[in-house]
């Protein structure tokens, strides 16, 4: 029997990378674009093969821009809003999302979300509650905050793709950014993230943020040092100008760890839950080698 271990996918992050990373020429027999569907299956097959999980889940953004985060930082993801609360997403990708849900359902792999929360929050909650080694597959650096060496939680970061992904643990974070996992939220708040509409503190980039955290450990102690005149005048002035942002942004960047996550059967089966439906979807969507690779990966997985 294989050692129990959990694999959590940041679903939207994965299918966005599949969509933009694979050619649009990947189409179903009736002409529909299916590169995101096929790419997601390829990611799944690759990580099942490489990490032998016994439990798998796809975590979902029931709310991609929660109102409570926007209330704290109104610019949060604002540049990605098409209208109302609708995200700017290519139409060719939007059309594939229901297909992804259908394929995952046929496989019997749960898709887990919670109303009012993002996938990051679901992942952080499940990782914190996990009693087995847990890997998180994502292209989102914000999830580096869930890394916990003592609890055997690490991130499989897709910055370079599935085949060349980074295995992020505490040592990786210290080498790459000069911070520990428990400092990553404060590091991200200080540095900012334009892709999420978080401005950061003007004039404080990665190196300065890491240096401040190395000297003062966390945001509270950095602000205390500024009040005591222990920081460079330029840094003190920048922090003072951003003091309202800092507290709010910290709550926005921090993934919730107490989300009411519904209960699902997470155990990975060695075959699709509904083989006939999966075979039909594979034929209708022209999933070809992607479906075959996944079926082979499932068959080779050691049962629990």
PDB file of N, CA, C and O in Angstrom, residues 10-47:
ATOM      1  N   UNK A  10      -5.223  23.953  -7.685  1.00  0.00           N
ATOM      2  CA  UNK A  10      -5.800  25.291  -7.797  1.00  0.00           C
ATOM      3  C   UNK A  10      -6.376  25.363  -9.206  1.00  0.00           C
ATOM      4  O   UNK A  10      -5.701  25.756 -10.159  1.00  0.00           O
ATOM      5  N   UNK A  11      -7.642  24.984  -9.351  1.00  0.00           N
ATOM      6  CA  UNK A  11      -8.198  24.634 -10.653  1.00  0.00           C
ATOM      7  C   UNK A  11      -8.065  25.727 -11.701  1.00  0.00           C
ATOM      8  O   UNK A  11      -7.577  25.485 -12.812  1.00  0.00           O
ATOM      9  N   UNK A  12      -8.514  26.933 -11.389  1.00  0.00           N
ATOM     10  CA  UNK A  12      -8.478  28.002 -12.390  1.00  0.00           C
ATOM     11  C   UNK A  12      -7.052  28.318 -12.804  1.00  0.00           C
ATOM     12  O   UNK A  12      -6.770  28.546 -13.986  1.00  0.00           O
ATOM     13  N   UNK A  13      -6.137  28.312 -11.839  1.00  0.00           N
ATOM     14  CA  UNK A  13      -4.732  28.566 -12.168  1.00  0.00           C
ATOM     15  C   UNK A  13      -4.211  27.527 -13.154  1.00  0.00           C
ATOM     16  O   UNK A  13      -3.487  27.854 -14.103  1.00  0.00           O
ATOM     17  N   UNK A  14      -4.619  26.282 -12.955  1.00  0.00           N
ATOM     18  CA  UNK A  14      -4.161  25.195 -13.825  1.00  0.00           C
ATOM     19  C   UNK A  14      -4.781  25.307 -15.209  1.00  0.00           C
ATOM     20  O   UNK A  14      -4.092  25.199 -16.233  1.00  0.00           O
ATOM     21  N   UNK A  15      -6.093  25.548 -15.284  1.00  0.00           N
ATOM     22  CA  UNK A  15      -6.682  25.566 -16.632  1.00  0.00           C
ATOM     23  C   UNK A  15      -6.329  26.834 -17.406  1.00  0.00           C
ATOM     24  O   UNK A  15      -6.267  26.812 -18.640  1.00  0.00           O
ATOM     25  N   UNK A  16      -6.058  27.945 -16.707  1.00  0.00           N
ATOM     26  CA  UNK A  16      -5.556  29.128 -17.413  1.00  0.00           C
ATOM     27  C   UNK A  16      -4.201  28.819 -18.041  1.00  0.00           C
ATOM     28  O   UNK A  16      -3.947  29.168 -19.203  1.00  0.00           O
ATOM     29  N   UNK A  17      -3.317  28.166 -17.291  1.00  0.00           N
ATOM     30  CA  UNK A  17      -1.990  27.841 -17.819  1.00  0.00           C
ATOM     31  C   UNK A  17      -2.087  26.842 -18.955  1.00  0.00           C
ATOM     32  O   UNK A  17      -1.338  26.916 -19.936  1.00  0.00           O
ATOM     33  N   UNK A  18      -3.006  25.892 -18.844  1.00  0.00           N
ATOM     34  CA  UNK A  18      -3.191  24.935 -19.937  1.00  0.00           C
ATOM     35  C   UNK A  18      -3.692  25.650 -21.192  1.00  0.00           C
ATOM     36  O   UNK A  18      -3.215  25.392 -22.309  1.00  0.00           O
ATOM     37  N   UNK A  19      -4.633  26.566 -21.019  1.00  0.00           N
ATOM     38  CA  UNK A  19      -5.210  27.284 -22.150  1.00  0.00           C
ATOM     39  C   UNK A  19      -4.161  28.112 -22.886  1.00  0.00           C
ATOM     40  O   UNK A  19      -4.096  28.097 -24.129  1.00  0.00           O
ATOM     41  N   UNK A  20      -3.350  28.833 -22.136  1.00  0.00           N
ATOM     42  CA  UNK A  20      -2.361  29.703 -22.773  1.00  0.00           C
ATOM     43  C   UNK A  20      -1.079  28.957 -23.156  1.00  0.00           C
ATOM     44  O   UNK A  20      -0.286  29.455 -23.950  1.00  0.00           O
ATOM     45  N   UNK A  21      -0.901  27.748 -22.597  1.00  0.00           N
ATOM     46  CA  UNK A  21       0.326  27.010 -22.866  1.00  0.00           C
ATOM     47  C   UNK A  21       0.235  26.007 -23.990  1.00  0.00           C
ATOM     48  O   UNK A  21       1.262  25.562 -24.520  1.00  0.00           O
ATOM     49  N   UNK A  22      -0.992  25.635 -24.367  1.00  0.00           N
ATOM     50  CA  UNK A  22      -1.186  24.642 -25.425  1.00  0.00           C
ATOM     51  C   UNK A  22      -1.822  25.300 -26.647  1.00  0.00           C
ATOM     52  O   UNK A  22      -2.566  26.268 -26.515  1.00  0.00           O
ATOM     53  N   UNK A  23      -1.557  24.781 -27.826  1.00  0.00           N
ATOM     54  CA  UNK A  23      -2.057  25.423 -29.054  1.00  0.00           C
ATOM     55  C   UNK A  23      -3.574  25.408 -29.153  1.00  0.00           C
ATOM     56  O   UNK A  23      -4.228  24.440 -28.766  1.00  0.00           O
ATOM     57  N   UNK A  24      -4.122  26.487 -29.704  1.00  0.00           N
ATOM     58  CA  UNK A  24      -5.570  26.585 -29.895  1.00  0.00           C
ATOM     59  C   UNK A  24      -6.062  25.614 -30.962  1.00  0.00           C
ATOM     60  O   UNK A  24      -7.268  25.405 -31.108  1.00  0.00           O
ATOM     61  N   UNK A  25      -5.141  25.002 -31.680  1.00  0.00           N
ATOM     62  CA  UNK A  25      -5.517  24.036 -32.719  1.00  0.00           C
ATOM     63  C   UNK A  25      -6.006  22.709 -32.134  1.00  0.00           C
ATOM     64  O   UNK A  25      -6.506  21.861 -32.882  1.00  0.00           O
ATOM     65  N   UNK A  26      -5.860  22.514 -30.816  1.00  0.00           N
ATOM     66  CA  UNK A  26      -6.385  21.303 -30.182  1.00  0.00           C
ATOM     67  C   UNK A  26      -7.897  21.449 -30.089  1.00  0.00           C
ATOM     68  O   UNK A  26      -8.423  22.215 -29.285  1.00  0.00           O
ATOM     69  N   UNK A  27      -8.600  20.691 -30.926  1.00  0.00           N
ATOM     70  CA  UNK A  27     -10.044  20.862 -31.044  1.00  0.00           C
ATOM     71  C   UNK A  27     -10.753  19.507 -31.060  1.00  0.00           C
ATOM     72  O   UNK A  27     -10.158  18.474 -31.376  1.00  0.00           O
ATOM     73  N   UNK A  28     -12.014  19.561 -30.717  1.00  0.00           N
ATOM     74  CA  UNK A  28     -12.858  18.372 -30.753  1.00  0.00           C
ATOM     75  C   UNK A  28     -13.226  18.069 -32.201  1.00  0.00           C
ATOM     76  O   UNK A  28     -13.043  18.906 -33.091  1.00  0.00           O
ATOM     77  N   UNK A  29     -13.761  16.876 -32.467  1.00  0.00           N
ATOM     78  CA  UNK A  29     -14.162  16.549 -33.834  1.00  0.00           C
ATOM     79  C   UNK A  29     -15.174  17.538 -34.414  1.00  0.00           C
ATOM     80  O   UNK A  29     -15.210  17.741 -35.639  1.00  0.00           O
ATOM     81  N   UNK A  30     -15.989  18.186 -33.558  1.00  0.00           N
ATOM     82  CA  UNK A  30     -16.963  19.153 -34.079  1.00  0.00           C
ATOM     83  C   UNK A  30     -16.420  20.581 -34.066  1.00  0.00           C
ATOM     84  O   UNK A  30     -17.169  21.537 -34.270  1.00  0.00           O
ATOM     85  N   UNK A  31     -15.102  20.741 -33.806  1.00  0.00           N
ATOM     86  CA  UNK A  31     -14.467  22.043 -33.958  1.00  0.00           C
ATOM     87  C   UNK A  31     -14.316  22.880 -32.705  1.00  0.00           C
ATOM     88  O   UNK A  31     -13.756  23.980 -32.748  1.00  0.00           O
ATOM     89  N   UNK A  32     -14.771  22.395 -31.552  1.00  0.00           N
ATOM     90  CA  UNK A  32     -14.628  23.167 -30.320  1.00  0.00           C
ATOM     91  C   UNK A  32     -13.189  23.138 -29.812  1.00  0.00           C
ATOM     92  O   UNK A  32     -12.524  22.101 -29.874  1.00  0.00           O
ATOM     93  N   UNK A  33     -12.722  24.263 -29.310  1.00  0.00           N
ATOM     94  CA  UNK A  33     -11.372  24.335 -28.754  1.00  0.00           C
ATOM     95  C   UNK A  33     -11.342  23.596 -27.418  1.00  0.00           C
ATOM     96  O   UNK A  33     -12.178  23.822 -26.548  1.00  0.00           O
ATOM     97  N   UNK A  34     -10.367  22.698 -27.233  1.00  0.00           N
ATOM     98  CA  UNK A  34     -10.315  21.873 -26.016  1.00  0.00           C
ATOM     99  C   UNK A  34      -8.907  21.848 -25.412  1.00  0.00           C
ATOM    100  O   UNK A  34      -8.565  20.932 -24.675  1.00  0.00           O
ATOM    101  N   UNK A  35      -8.089  22.863 -25.701  1.00  0.00           N
ATOM    102  CA  UNK A  35      -6.722  22.831 -25.180  1.00  0.00           C
ATOM    103  C   UNK A  35      -6.676  22.915 -23.659  1.00  0.00           C
ATOM    104  O   UNK A  35      -5.814  22.292 -23.023  1.00  0.00           O
ATOM    105  N   UNK A  36      -7.603  23.659 -23.034  1.00  0.00           N
ATOM    106  CA  UNK A  36      -7.614  23.744 -21.570  1.00  0.00           C
ATOM    107  C   UNK A  36      -8.021  22.413 -20.953  1.00  0.00           C
ATOM    108  O   UNK A  36      -7.465  21.990 -19.935  1.00  0.00           O
ATOM    109  N   UNK A  37      -8.986  21.740 -21.567  1.00  0.00           N
ATOM    110  CA  UNK A  37      -9.430  20.433 -21.065  1.00  0.00           C
ATOM    111  C   UNK A  37      -8.293  19.426 -21.159  1.00  0.00           C
ATOM    112  O   UNK A  37      -7.966  18.724 -20.187  1.00  0.00           O
ATOM    113  N   UNK A  38      -7.668  19.369 -22.314  1.00  0.00           N
ATOM    114  CA  UNK A  38      -6.588  18.404 -22.502  1.00  0.00           C
ATOM    115  C   UNK A  38      -5.396  18.729 -21.610  1.00  0.00           C
ATOM    116  O   UNK A  38      -4.776  17.828 -21.021  1.00  0.00           O
ATOM    117  N   UNK A  39      -5.068  20.008 -21.495  1.00  0.00           N
ATOM    118  CA  UNK A  39      -3.948  20.388 -20.650  1.00  0.00           C
ATOM    119  C   UNK A  39      -4.185  20.041 -19.196  1.00  0.00           C
ATOM    120  O   UNK A  39      -3.278  19.576 -18.492  1.00  0.00           O
ATOM    121  N   UNK A  40      -5.405  20.261 -18.723  1.00  0.00           N
ATOM    122  CA  UNK A  40      -5.711  19.915 -17.339  1.00  0.00           C
ATOM    123  C   UNK A  40      -5.555  18.412 -17.101  1.00  0.00           C
ATOM    124  O   UNK A  40      -5.020  17.987 -16.058  1.00  0.00           O
ATOM    125  N   UNK A  41      -5.992  17.591 -18.044  1.00  0.00           N
ATOM    126  CA  UNK A  41      -5.817  16.141 -17.902  1.00  0.00           C
ATOM    127  C   UNK A  41      -4.339  15.758 -17.940  1.00  0.00           C
ATOM    128  O   UNK A  41      -3.901  14.851 -17.209  1.00  0.00           O
ATOM    129  N   UNK A  42      -3.566  16.445 -18.759  1.00  0.00           N
ATOM    130  CA  UNK A  42      -2.133  16.160 -18.814  1.00  0.00           C
ATOM    131  C   UNK A  42      -1.449  16.507 -17.493  1.00  0.00           C
ATOM    132  O   UNK A  42      -0.570  15.769 -17.025  1.00  0.00           O
ATOM    133  N   UNK A  43      -1.838  17.639 -16.895  1.00  0.00           N
ATOM    134  CA  UNK A  43      -1.302  17.994 -15.578  1.00  0.00           C
ATOM    135  C   UNK A  43      -1.655  16.916 -14.561  1.00  0.00           C
ATOM    136  O   UNK A  43      -0.816  16.484 -13.761  1.00  0.00           O
ATOM    137  N   UNK A  44      -2.912  16.482 -14.569  1.00  0.00           N
ATOM    138  CA  UNK A  44      -3.360  15.476 -13.616  1.00  0.00           C
ATOM    139  C   UNK A  44      -2.574  14.182 -13.778  1.00  0.00           C
ATOM    140  O   UNK A  44      -2.090  13.606 -12.795  1.00  0.00           O
ATOM    141  N   UNK A  45      -2.429  13.721 -15.021  1.00  0.00           N
ATOM    142  CA  UNK A  45      -1.682  12.493 -15.264  1.00  0.00           C
ATOM    143  C   UNK A  45      -0.238  12.623 -14.801  1.00  0.00           C
ATOM    144  O   UNK A  45       0.318  11.703 -14.189  1.00  0.00           O
ATOM    145  N   UNK A  46       0.370  13.779 -15.089  1.00  0.00           N
ATOM    146  CA  UNK A  46       1.770  13.986 -14.719  1.00  0.00           C
ATOM    147  C   UNK A  46       1.957  13.940 -13.201  1.00  0.00           C
ATOM    148  O   UNK A  46       2.868  13.267 -12.687  1.00  0.00           O
ATOM    149  N   UNK A  47       1.094  14.609 -12.471  1.00  0.00           N
ATOM    150  CA  UNK A  47       1.294  14.687 -11.028  1.00  0.00           C
ATOM    151  C   UNK A  47       0.863  13.414 -10.309  1.00  0.00           C
ATOM    152  O   UNK A  47       1.424  13.088  -9.265  1.00  0.00           O
TER     153      UNK A  47
END
